[in-house]
Amino acid sequence: MRNALKNEAQYDAERLDRAIWRLRRTESISRREALTRLGLSALGGAALAAGLSGSRRAFAQDAPPAVIKPTPEDTFRILNTNRETLWQAFKGQGYLTPASQFFVRNHTSSPSIDAATWSLRVEGSGVRNPIDLSYEDLLCFPTVTRTRAIECAGNGRSFYGTQQGTPASGTQWLLGAIGVAEWRGVRLSDILDRAGVTADAVDVMPEGLDPEVNTDGHVRRPIPIEKALDDVLVVFEMNGEPLPPDHGYPARLLVPGWIGIANIKWVGRIEVSTEPLFSAWNTTQYRFTGANYPDTPVVSRQVPKSAFELAFPGTLTAGEQVLTGRSWSAEGSIRSVDVSVDGGATWRPAVISGRNVRQAWAQWSIPWQATPGEHVLKARATDTAGNVQPDTSLFNDNGYLFGAVVNHPVTVS
Ligand SMILES: Nc1nc2c(c(=O)[nH]1)N[C@H]1C(S)=C(S)[C@@H](COP(=O)(O)O)O[C@H]1N2
Ligand SMILES: [Mo]
């Protein structure tokens, strides 16, 4: 309940902030003047914001809002600059996640980029002919369309704390930092060919045009050349429409099966190098650290997961229910999903129906005669590569890749 209230308050404060920012971007006026034009006196507005958000932060800073699209509280949970899709919002939805419902993970804030002046620079020691592609140039390459998930490396992180008793630092996602869309774009290998990629290139590092992250600079994350030349795309469409501003307009990377951070949004530059490349996003972040990982391996591929299309914790009415959910894997499609409604004592197979695209997800359902009381639901996926979700996930300090079966509490009344 407290969370819901906070969401609403933050949402209103951000909406107001966004309106002020838009006004101030087009006309160079003071914040006070913007408030007056919006029909709010400076004092009244400040008091309103303080009352709404519980802090004056929204009014003390001139920074643009982190996320541009509306993120209503029946669909999203607000986590700082990020927006997690609520799993109950997937219920009744089709296979693809509409852009309006797709989670947002921003290290800083979504920039508004003009495609007419945007360009993509490809350069570095690993290319013979550095190139600058305009948006038009990009659209002239042969295009391909792929249905794939994008999922944050930290999706499910909160369960390290709530389920395993070892809280991990970082955004406390439930399981809503994932979405599946149909992406259309250009093969990165075609772009690298155009730039004359050399035989001894080892790393490819796309870089975002969003505001720099403190001293770490622009968000950027190297991809090994083998992966870059394999199935990576530079995409400009999501579900048949130009990418929305929050999801990387005018172009972003799609790195199938890899953690979200590899899928650099608002890409403006790609460095290709004959030497290994490093940024904060493959050194201080996105490595497994802690006692279980003395060698601090880099995090790259995703692990299988499952989620029920229910609130967390959920509520249901007693009687015949149909539980629905989705499971996904980076290693293939989904072979089977087993569900327990008694905390893991007994298991039954769910029925998978509809599309089951590799590196996207599968939708499933299972009937349940729900009796009044408290219940713990579990779903365990097996993918076509034979990976099975474990009972526990090996702890790492930053709580990456929580792939264990989640205990989903539900109250039936
Ligand atoms: N330029 C840029 N790219 C980025 C990010 C970012 O903050 N800046 N966040 C990354 C992370 S951590 C994730 S999980 C995905 C989220 O993509 P989405 O916001 O479209 O859902 O984008 C990735 N690409
Ligand atoms: Mo992420």
CSV table of C-alpha atoms and ligand atoms in Angstrom, one decimal:
chain,number,residue,atom,x,y,z
A,1,MET,CA,0.0,0.0,0.0
A,2,ARG,CA,2.8,2.4,0.9
A,3,ASN,CA,4.5,1.5,-2.4
A,4,ALA,CA,1.3,2.3,-4.3
A,5,LEU,CA,1.0,5.6,-2.7
A,6,LYS,CA,4.6,6.5,-3.3
A,7,ASN,CA,4.2,5.5,-6.9
A,8,GLU,CA,1.3,7.8,-7.4
A,9,ALA,CA,2.9,10.7,-5.7
A,10,GLN,CA,6.1,10.3,-7.6
A,11,TYR,CA,4.2,9.9,-10.8
A,12,ASP,CA,2.3,13.2,-10.3
A,13,ALA,CA,5.5,15.0,-9.3
A,14,GLU,CA,7.3,13.7,-12.4
A,15,ARG,CA,4.5,14.6,-14.7
A,16,LEU,CA,4.6,18.1,-13.4
A,17,ASP,CA,8.3,18.2,-13.7
A,18,ARG,CA,8.1,17.0,-17.3
A,19,ALA,CA,5.6,19.7,-18.2
A,20,ILE,CA,7.8,22.4,-16.7
A,21,TRP,CA,10.8,21.0,-18.5
A,22,ARG,CA,9.1,20.9,-21.8
A,23,LEU,CA,8.0,24.6,-21.5
A,24,ARG,CA,11.5,25.6,-20.4
A,25,ARG,CA,13.1,23.7,-23.3
A,26,THR,CA,11.1,25.6,-25.9
A,27,GLU,CA,11.1,29.0,-24.3
A,28,SER,CA,13.9,30.2,-22.1
A,29,ILE,CA,11.9,31.1,-19.0
A,30,SER,CA,12.5,30.6,-15.3
A,31,ARG,CA,11.0,27.7,-13.4
A,32,ARG,CA,8.9,30.2,-11.5
A,33,GLU,CA,7.6,31.6,-14.8
A,34,ALA,CA,6.9,28.1,-16.1
A,35,LEU,CA,4.9,27.3,-13.0
A,36,THR,CA,2.8,30.4,-13.4
A,37,ARG,CA,2.1,29.6,-17.1
A,38,LEU,CA,1.0,26.1,-16.0
A,39,GLY,CA,-1.5,27.8,-13.7
A,40,LEU,CA,0.4,27.1,-10.5
A,41,SER,CA,2.0,29.9,-8.5
A,42,ALA,CA,5.6,29.2,-7.6
A,43,LEU,CA,4.7,28.8,-3.9
A,44,GLY,CA,1.6,26.8,-4.6
A,45,GLY,CA,3.4,24.6,-7.0
A,46,ALA,CA,6.3,24.0,-4.7
A,47,ALA,CA,3.9,23.2,-1.9
A,48,LEU,CA,2.0,20.9,-4.2
A,49,ALA,CA,5.1,19.1,-5.3
A,50,ALA,CA,6.3,18.8,-1.7
A,51,GLY,CA,3.0,17.4,-0.7
A,52,LEU,CA,2.9,15.0,-3.7
A,53,SER,CA,6.3,13.7,-3.7
A,54,GLY,CA,7.2,14.1,0.0
A,55,SER,CA,10.3,16.0,-1.0
A,56,ARG,CA,11.2,19.2,-2.9
A,57,ARG,CA,13.6,17.4,-5.1
A,58,ALA,CA,11.5,17.7,-8.2
A,59,PHE,CA,11.5,21.4,-7.8
A,60,ALA,CA,15.1,21.9,-6.7
A,61,GLN,CA,16.6,20.6,-9.9
A,62,ASP,CA,16.4,21.5,-13.5
A,63,ALA,CA,17.3,18.0,-14.8
A,64,PRO,CA,14.9,16.5,-17.3
A,65,PRO,CA,12.7,13.7,-16.1
A,66,ALA,CA,14.3,10.2,-16.3
A,67,VAL,CA,11.5,8.7,-18.3
A,68,ILE,CA,9.4,10.4,-21.0
A,69,LYS,CA,6.4,8.1,-21.5
A,70,PRO,CA,3.6,8.0,-19.0
A,71,THR,CA,4.1,5.1,-16.6
A,72,PRO,CA,0.8,4.7,-14.8
A,73,GLU,CA,0.7,2.8,-11.5
A,74,ASP,CA,-1.5,0.0,-12.7
A,75,THR,CA,1.2,-1.0,-15.1
A,76,PHE,CA,4.5,0.1,-13.6
A,77,ARG,CA,6.5,0.3,-10.4
A,78,ILE,CA,8.8,3.3,-10.1
A,79,LEU,CA,12.3,2.5,-9.0
A,80,ASN,CA,14.3,5.8,-9.1
A,81,THR,CA,15.1,6.4,-12.8
A,82,ASN,CA,13.7,3.0,-13.8
A,83,ARG,CA,10.2,1.6,-14.4
A,84,GLU,CA,9.4,-2.0,-13.7
A,85,THR,CA,6.4,-3.6,-15.5
A,86,LEU,CA,4.0,-5.2,-13.0
A,87,TRP,CA,3.3,-8.8,-13.8
A,88,GLN,CA,-0.4,-8.5,-13.4
A,89,ALA,CA,-0.3,-6.1,-16.3
A,90,PHE,CA,0.9,-8.9,-18.6
A,91,LYS,CA,-2.3,-10.8,-17.9
A,92,GLY,CA,-4.5,-10.9,-21.0
A,93,GLN,CA,-1.8,-9.3,-23.1
A,94,GLY,CA,-0.6,-10.9,-26.3
A,95,TYR,CA,2.8,-12.3,-27.0
A,96,LEU,CA,4.6,-9.0,-27.6
A,97,THR,CA,4.9,-6.4,-24.9
A,98,PRO,CA,3.5,-3.0,-26.2
A,99,ALA,CA,6.1,-0.2,-26.1
A,100,SER,CA,3.8,1.6,-23.6
A,101,GLN,CA,4.1,-1.3,-21.2
A,102,PHE,CA,7.8,-2.1,-21.7
A,103,PHE,CA,10.0,-1.7,-18.6
A,104,VAL,CA,12.6,1.1,-18.7
A,105,ARG,CA,16.1,1.0,-17.2
A,106,ASN,CA,17.9,4.3,-17.4
A,107,HIS,CA,21.3,5.0,-15.8
A,108,THR,CA,20.5,8.7,-16.1
A,109,SER,CA,17.6,9.9,-18.3
A,110,SER,CA,16.0,9.4,-21.7
A,111,PRO,CA,17.3,12.0,-24.2
A,112,SER,CA,15.1,13.4,-26.9
A,113,ILE,CA,17.2,12.9,-30.1
A,114,ASP,CA,16.4,14.4,-33.5
A,115,ALA,CA,16.9,11.7,-36.2
A,116,ALA,CA,17.6,14.3,-38.8
A,117,THR,CA,20.8,15.4,-37.1
A,118,TRP,CA,21.7,12.1,-35.5
A,119,SER,CA,24.5,10.0,-36.8
A,120,LEU,CA,26.3,6.8,-35.9
A,121,ARG,CA,30.1,6.9,-36.0
A,122,VAL,CA,32.0,3.7,-36.4
A,123,GLU,CA,35.7,4.0,-35.7
A,124,GLY,CA,38.7,2.6,-33.9
A,125,SER,CA,41.8,0.5,-34.5
A,126,GLY,CA,39.7,-2.4,-35.6
A,127,VAL,CA,38.3,-0.7,-38.8
A,128,ARG,CA,40.0,0.5,-41.9
A,129,ASN,CA,37.4,3.0,-43.0
A,130,PRO,CA,35.7,4.9,-40.2
A,131,ILE,CA,32.2,5.8,-41.2
A,132,ASP,CA,29.4,8.2,-40.1
A,133,LEU,CA,25.9,6.8,-40.9
A,134,SER,CA,22.9,9.1,-41.0
A,135,TYR,CA,19.5,7.8,-40.1
A,136,GLU,CA,18.7,7.6,-43.9
A,137,ASP,CA,22.0,5.6,-44.4
A,138,LEU,CA,21.0,3.2,-41.7
A,139,LEU,CA,17.6,2.6,-43.3
A,140,CYS,CA,19.3,1.8,-46.6
A,141,PHE,CA,21.0,-1.4,-45.3
A,142,PRO,CA,19.1,-4.7,-45.7
A,143,THR,CA,16.8,-5.1,-42.7
A,144,VAL,CA,15.9,-8.1,-40.5
A,145,THR,CA,13.1,-8.5,-38.0
A,146,ARG,CA,13.6,-10.5,-34.8
A,147,THR,CA,11.2,-11.2,-31.8
A,148,ARG,CA,13.5,-11.2,-28.8
A,149,ALA,CA,13.4,-10.4,-25.0
A,150,ILE,CA,15.4,-7.6,-23.5
A,151,GLU,CA,15.9,-8.3,-19.8
A,152,CYS,CA,18.0,-6.4,-17.1
A,153,ALA,CA,20.8,-8.4,-15.5
A,154,GLY,CA,19.3,-7.4,-12.2
A,155,ASN,CA,15.8,-8.7,-12.9
A,156,GLY,CA,14.7,-10.6,-9.8
A,157,ARG,CA,17.4,-9.0,-7.6
A,158,SER,CA,15.1,-8.4,-4.7
A,159,PHE,CA,14.7,-12.1,-4.2
A,160,TYR,CA,18.3,-12.5,-3.1
A,161,GLY,CA,17.1,-10.6,0.0
A,162,THR,CA,13.5,-11.6,0.5
A,163,GLN,CA,13.9,-15.3,-0.5
A,164,GLN,CA,17.5,-16.1,0.3
A,165,GLY,CA,18.2,-13.7,3.2
A,166,THR,CA,21.2,-12.1,1.5
A,167,PRO,CA,20.2,-8.7,0.1
A,168,ALA,CA,22.1,-7.5,-2.9
A,169,SER,CA,22.8,-3.8,-3.7
A,170,GLY,CA,21.1,-2.3,-6.7
A,171,THR,CA,17.6,-1.7,-8.1
A,172,GLN,CA,15.3,-3.9,-6.2
A,173,TRP,CA,13.4,-5.4,-9.1
A,174,LEU,CA,10.8,-8.1,-8.7
A,175,LEU,CA,10.5,-9.9,-12.1
A,176,GLY,CA,9.3,-7.0,-14.2
A,177,ALA,CA,12.5,-5.9,-15.8
A,178,ILE,CA,11.8,-7.9,-19.0
A,179,GLY,CA,9.7,-7.4,-22.1
A,180,VAL,CA,9.5,-9.1,-25.5
A,181,ALA,CA,9.2,-7.1,-28.7
A,182,GLU,CA,9.6,-7.5,-32.4
A,183,TRP,CA,12.7,-5.5,-33.4
A,184,ARG,CA,13.6,-4.4,-36.9
A,185,GLY,CA,17.0,-3.2,-37.8
A,186,VAL,CA,20.3,-3.8,-39.5
A,187,ARG,CA,22.9,-6.5,-38.9
A,188,LEU,CA,25.9,-5.1,-36.9
A,189,SER,CA,28.1,-7.3,-39.1
A,190,ASP,CA,26.9,-5.4,-42.2
A,191,ILE,CA,27.7,-2.1,-40.6
A,192,LEU,CA,31.1,-3.3,-39.5
A,193,ASP,CA,31.8,-4.7,-43.0
A,194,ARG,CA,31.0,-1.3,-44.4
A,195,ALA,CA,33.6,0.2,-42.1
A,196,GLY,CA,36.2,-2.4,-43.1
A,197,VAL,CA,36.5,-4.4,-39.9
A,198,THR,CA,39.9,-5.9,-39.6
A,199,ALA,CA,40.7,-9.6,-39.0
A,200,ASP,CA,42.4,-8.8,-35.7
A,201,ALA,CA,39.5,-6.8,-34.2
A,202,VAL,CA,38.6,-8.2,-30.7
A,203,ASP,CA,36.0,-5.9,-29.1
A,204,VAL,CA,33.2,-3.7,-30.3
A,205,MET,CA,31.9,-1.0,-27.9
A,206,PRO,CA,28.6,0.8,-28.6
A,207,GLU,CA,28.1,4.1,-26.7
A,208,GLY,CA,24.9,5.9,-25.8
A,209,LEU,CA,24.1,9.5,-26.3
A,210,ASP,CA,22.2,9.8,-23.0
A,211,PRO,CA,23.7,12.1,-20.3
A,212,GLU,CA,27.1,10.9,-18.9
A,213,VAL,CA,27.0,8.9,-15.6
A,214,ASN,CA,29.2,10.9,-13.2
A,215,THR,CA,32.9,10.2,-14.0
A,216,ASP,CA,32.1,6.9,-15.8
A,217,GLY,CA,31.2,8.8,-19.0
A,218,HIS,CA,28.6,7.7,-21.5
A,219,VAL,CA,26.9,4.4,-21.0
A,220,ARG,CA,28.9,1.9,-23.1
A,221,ARG,CA,29.6,-1.8,-22.9
A,222,PRO,CA,32.0,-3.9,-25.0
A,223,ILE,CA,30.8,-7.0,-27.0
A,224,PRO,CA,33.4,-9.5,-28.2
A,225,ILE,CA,33.8,-9.5,-31.9
A,226,GLU,CA,32.5,-13.0,-32.3
A,227,LYS,CA,29.1,-12.1,-30.8
A,228,ALA,CA,29.1,-8.7,-32.6
A,229,LEU,CA,29.5,-10.5,-36.0
A,230,ASP,CA,27.0,-13.2,-35.1
A,231,ASP,CA,23.5,-12.1,-34.3
A,232,VAL,CA,23.7,-8.5,-33.0
A,233,LEU,CA,21.4,-5.9,-34.7
A,234,VAL,CA,21.3,-2.1,-34.7
A,235,VAL,CA,17.5,-1.7,-34.5
A,236,PHE,CA,15.3,1.3,-35.3
A,237,GLU,CA,11.8,-0.2,-34.9
A,238,MET,CA,10.0,-1.8,-32.0
A,239,ASN,CA,6.7,-3.6,-32.7
A,240,GLY,CA,6.4,-2.0,-36.2
A,241,GLU,CA,6.9,1.6,-35.0
A,242,PRO,CA,10.0,3.8,-34.7
A,243,LEU,CA,11.7,3.1,-31.4
A,244,PRO,CA,10.1,5.3,-28.7
A,245,PRO,CA,12.4,7.8,-27.0
A,246,ASP,CA,12.6,5.8,-23.8
A,247,HIS,CA,13.7,2.7,-25.7
A,248,GLY,CA,16.6,4.2,-27.7
A,249,TYR,CA,15.2,6.4,-30.5
A,250,PRO,CA,16.6,6.6,-33.1
A,251,ALA,CA,18.6,3.4,-32.8
A,252,ARG,CA,19.8,0.9,-30.2
A,253,LEU,CA,21.6,-2.4,-30.1
A,254,LEU,CA,19.8,-5.7,-29.8
A,255,VAL,CA,22.1,-8.4,-28.4
A,256,PRO,CA,20.0,-11.6,-28.2
A,257,GLY,CA,20.4,-13.7,-25.1
A,258,TRP,CA,22.6,-11.1,-23.4
A,259,ILE,CA,21.9,-9.0,-20.3
A,260,GLY,CA,20.1,-5.7,-20.8
A,261,ILE,CA,23.1,-3.5,-20.5
A,262,ALA,CA,24.6,-4.9,-23.8
A,263,ASN,CA,21.6,-3.5,-25.6
A,264,ILE,CA,22.9,0.1,-25.7
A,265,LYS,CA,20.1,2.6,-26.4
A,266,TRP,CA,20.5,5.9,-28.3
A,267,VAL,CA,23.7,4.6,-29.8
A,268,GLY,CA,25.8,7.3,-31.4
A,269,ARG,CA,29.2,5.8,-31.7
A,270,ILE,CA,30.7,2.3,-32.0
A,271,GLU,CA,34.3,1.7,-31.2
A,272,VAL,CA,36.0,-1.3,-32.8
A,273,SER,CA,39.3,-2.3,-31.3
A,274,THR,CA,42.2,-4.7,-31.8
A,275,GLU,CA,42.7,-4.5,-28.0
A,276,PRO,CA,40.3,-5.5,-25.3
A,277,LEU,CA,38.0,-2.6,-24.4
A,278,PHE,CA,36.9,-1.6,-20.9
A,279,SER,CA,34.3,0.7,-19.4
A,280,ALA,CA,32.5,0.9,-16.0
A,281,TRP,CA,29.9,-1.5,-17.5
A,282,ASN,CA,32.3,-4.5,-17.8
A,283,THR,CA,34.7,-3.7,-14.9
A,284,THR,CA,33.1,-2.1,-11.7
A,285,GLN,CA,29.6,-3.2,-12.8
A,286,TYR,CA,28.2,-6.4,-14.4
A,287,ARG,CA,30.8,-8.7,-12.9
A,288,PHE,CA,30.1,-11.4,-10.4
A,289,THR,CA,31.9,-10.4,-7.2
A,290,GLY,CA,32.0,-11.7,-3.7
A,291,ALA,CA,33.1,-14.8,-1.9
A,292,ASN,CA,31.5,-17.1,-4.5
A,293,TYR,CA,33.4,-15.5,-7.4
A,294,PRO,CA,37.1,-15.0,-6.7
A,295,ASP,CA,37.8,-14.6,-10.4
A,296,THR,CA,35.1,-11.9,-10.8
A,297,PRO,CA,33.8,-13.1,-14.2
A,298,VAL,CA,32.0,-10.7,-16.4
A,299,VAL,CA,28.2,-11.1,-16.6
A,300,SER,CA,26.9,-11.5,-20.2
A,301,ARG,CA,24.3,-14.2,-20.9
A,302,GLN,CA,21.0,-14.5,-19.2
A,303,VAL,CA,19.5,-17.4,-17.3
A,304,PRO,CA,16.0,-19.0,-17.5
A,305,LYS,CA,13.2,-17.5,-15.4
A,306,SER,CA,9.5,-17.8,-14.9
A,307,ALA,CA,6.8,-15.5,-13.6
A,308,PHE,CA,3.1,-15.7,-12.8
A,309,GLU,CA,0.8,-13.0,-14.2
A,310,LEU,CA,-0.2,-11.9,-10.7
A,311,ALA,CA,0.5,-9.1,-8.4
A,312,PHE,CA,3.3,-9.7,-5.9
A,313,PRO,CA,2.0,-10.7,-3.4
A,314,GLY,CA,-1.1,-11.8,-5.2
A,315,THR,CA,-4.8,-12.1,-4.3
A,316,LEU,CA,-7.4,-14.4,-5.8
A,317,THR,CA,-10.9,-15.5,-5.1
A,318,ALA,CA,-11.6,-19.0,-4.1
A,319,GLY,CA,-12.8,-21.5,-6.7
A,320,GLU,CA,-11.7,-22.6,-10.1
A,321,GLN,CA,-8.9,-20.4,-11.3
A,322,VAL,CA,-6.6,-20.5,-14.3
A,323,LEU,CA,-3.0,-19.5,-13.3
A,324,THR,CA,-1.1,-17.9,-16.2
A,325,GLY,CA,2.5,-17.0,-16.6
A,326,ARG,CA,5.5,-16.8,-18.9
A,327,SER,CA,8.9,-18.4,-18.9
A,328,TRP,CA,12.0,-17.5,-20.9
A,329,SER,CA,15.6,-18.5,-21.6
A,330,ALA,CA,18.6,-17.1,-23.4
A,331,GLU,CA,19.7,-20.5,-24.5
A,332,GLY,CA,16.7,-21.6,-26.5
A,333,SER,CA,12.9,-21.8,-26.3
A,334,ILE,CA,11.0,-23.3,-23.4
A,335,ARG,CA,10.5,-27.1,-23.3
A,336,SER,CA,8.3,-27.4,-20.2
A,337,VAL,CA,7.1,-25.5,-17.2
A,338,ASP,CA,6.1,-27.2,-13.9
A,339,VAL,CA,3.9,-25.4,-11.3
A,340,SER,CA,3.5,-26.0,-7.6
A,341,VAL,CA,0.6,-24.5,-5.7
A,342,ASP,CA,1.7,-25.9,-2.3
A,343,GLY,CA,5.1,-24.4,-1.8
A,344,GLY,CA,6.9,-27.1,-3.8
A,345,ALA,CA,5.5,-30.2,-2.2
A,346,THR,CA,3.8,-31.3,-5.4
A,347,TRP,CA,4.2,-30.3,-9.1
A,348,ARG,CA,2.1,-30.4,-12.2
A,349,PRO,CA,3.0,-29.5,-15.8
A,350,ALA,CA,1.6,-26.3,-17.1
A,351,VAL,CA,0.3,-26.1,-20.7
A,352,ILE,CA,2.4,-24.0,-23.0
A,353,SER,CA,0.4,-22.3,-25.8
A,354,GLY,CA,1.1,-19.9,-28.7
A,355,ARG,CA,4.5,-18.8,-29.9
A,356,ASN,CA,7.6,-20.1,-28.2
A,357,VAL,CA,10.4,-18.1,-29.8
A,358,ARG,CA,14.0,-18.8,-28.6
A,359,GLN,CA,15.4,-16.0,-26.5
A,360,ALA,CA,11.9,-14.5,-26.2
A,361,TRP,CA,9.4,-16.3,-24.0
A,362,ALA,CA,6.5,-18.9,-23.8
A,363,GLN,CA,3.1,-18.3,-22.3
A,364,TRP,CA,1.6,-21.0,-20.1
A,365,SER,CA,-1.5,-21.8,-18.0
A,366,ILE,CA,-2.7,-24.3,-15.5
A,367,PRO,CA,-6.0,-24.7,-13.7
A,368,TRP,CA,-6.2,-24.4,-9.9
A,369,GLN,CA,-9.0,-25.1,-7.5
A,370,ALA,CA,-8.1,-22.2,-5.1
A,371,THR,CA,-9.0,-22.7,-1.5
A,372,PRO,CA,-9.2,-19.8,1.0
A,373,GLY,CA,-6.0,-19.1,2.8
A,374,GLU,CA,-2.3,-18.3,2.2
A,375,HIS,CA,-0.5,-20.2,-0.6
A,376,VAL,CA,2.9,-20.2,-2.1
A,377,LEU,CA,3.0,-20.7,-5.9
A,378,LYS,CA,6.1,-21.7,-7.8
A,379,ALA,CA,6.9,-22.1,-11.5
A,380,ARG,CA,10.0,-23.9,-12.8
A,381,ALA,CA,11.0,-23.8,-16.5
A,382,THR,CA,13.1,-26.2,-18.5
A,383,ASP,CA,14.5,-24.8,-21.7
A,384,THR,CA,15.3,-26.7,-24.9
A,385,ALA,CA,19.0,-26.8,-24.0
A,386,GLY,CA,18.1,-28.7,-20.9
A,387,ASN,CA,18.6,-25.9,-18.4
A,388,VAL,CA,16.3,-26.2,-15.4
A,389,GLN,CA,15.6,-23.3,-12.9
A,390,PRO,CA,17.4,-24.2,-9.6
A,391,ASP,CA,16.0,-23.8,-6.1
A,392,THR,CA,18.6,-21.2,-5.1
A,393,SER,CA,20.8,-18.7,-7.0
A,394,LEU,CA,24.4,-18.4,-6.1
A,395,PHE,CA,24.8,-15.1,-4.3
A,396,ASN,CA,26.9,-12.3,-5.9
A,397,ASP,CA,27.3,-8.8,-4.4
A,398,ASN,CA,25.3,-7.0,-7.1
A,399,GLY,CA,22.6,-9.5,-7.2
A,400,TYR,CA,22.8,-10.4,-10.9
A,401,LEU,CA,21.0,-13.3,-12.7
A,402,PHE,CA,18.5,-14.4,-10.0
A,403,GLY,CA,17.3,-17.5,-11.9
A,404,ALA,CA,16.0,-19.6,-9.0
A,405,VAL,CA,12.4,-20.6,-8.7
A,406,VAL,CA,10.5,-17.7,-7.1
A,407,ASN,CA,8.1,-18.2,-4.1
A,408,HIS,CA,5.0,-16.3,-5.1
A,409,PRO,CA,2.7,-15.6,-2.1
A,410,VAL,CA,-1.0,-15.5,-2.9
A,411,THR,CA,-3.9,-14.9,-0.5
A,412,VAL,CA,-7.1,-16.6,-1.6
A,413,SER,CA,-10.4,-15.3,-0.1
B,1,LIG,N1,22.6,4.4,-23.5
B,1,LIG,C1,22.0,3.5,-22.6
B,1,LIG,N2,21.7,2.3,-23.0
B,1,LIG,C2,21.2,1.4,-22.1
B,1,LIG,C3,20.9,1.8,-20.7
B,1,LIG,C4,21.2,3.2,-20.4
B,1,LIG,O1,21.0,3.6,-19.2
B,1,LIG,N3,21.8,4.0,-21.3
B,1,LIG,N4,20.4,0.9,-19.8
B,1,LIG,C5,20.7,-0.5,-20.2
B,1,LIG,C6,20.1,-1.4,-19.3
B,1,LIG,S1,20.9,-1.7,-17.8
B,1,LIG,C7,19.0,-2.2,-19.7
B,1,LIG,S2,18.4,-3.4,-18.7
B,1,LIG,C8,18.3,-1.9,-21.0
B,1,LIG,C9,16.9,-1.6,-20.8
B,1,LIG,O2,16.2,-1.3,-22.0
B,1,LIG,P1,14.8,-0.6,-22.0
B,1,LIG,O3,14.9,0.6,-21.1
B,1,LIG,O4,14.5,-0.3,-23.4
B,1,LIG,O5,13.8,-1.6,-21.4
B,1,LIG,O6,18.9,-0.9,-21.7
B,1,LIG,C10,20.3,-0.8,-21.6
B,1,LIG,N5,20.8,0.2,-22.5
B,2,MO,MO,20.0,-3.6,-16.9
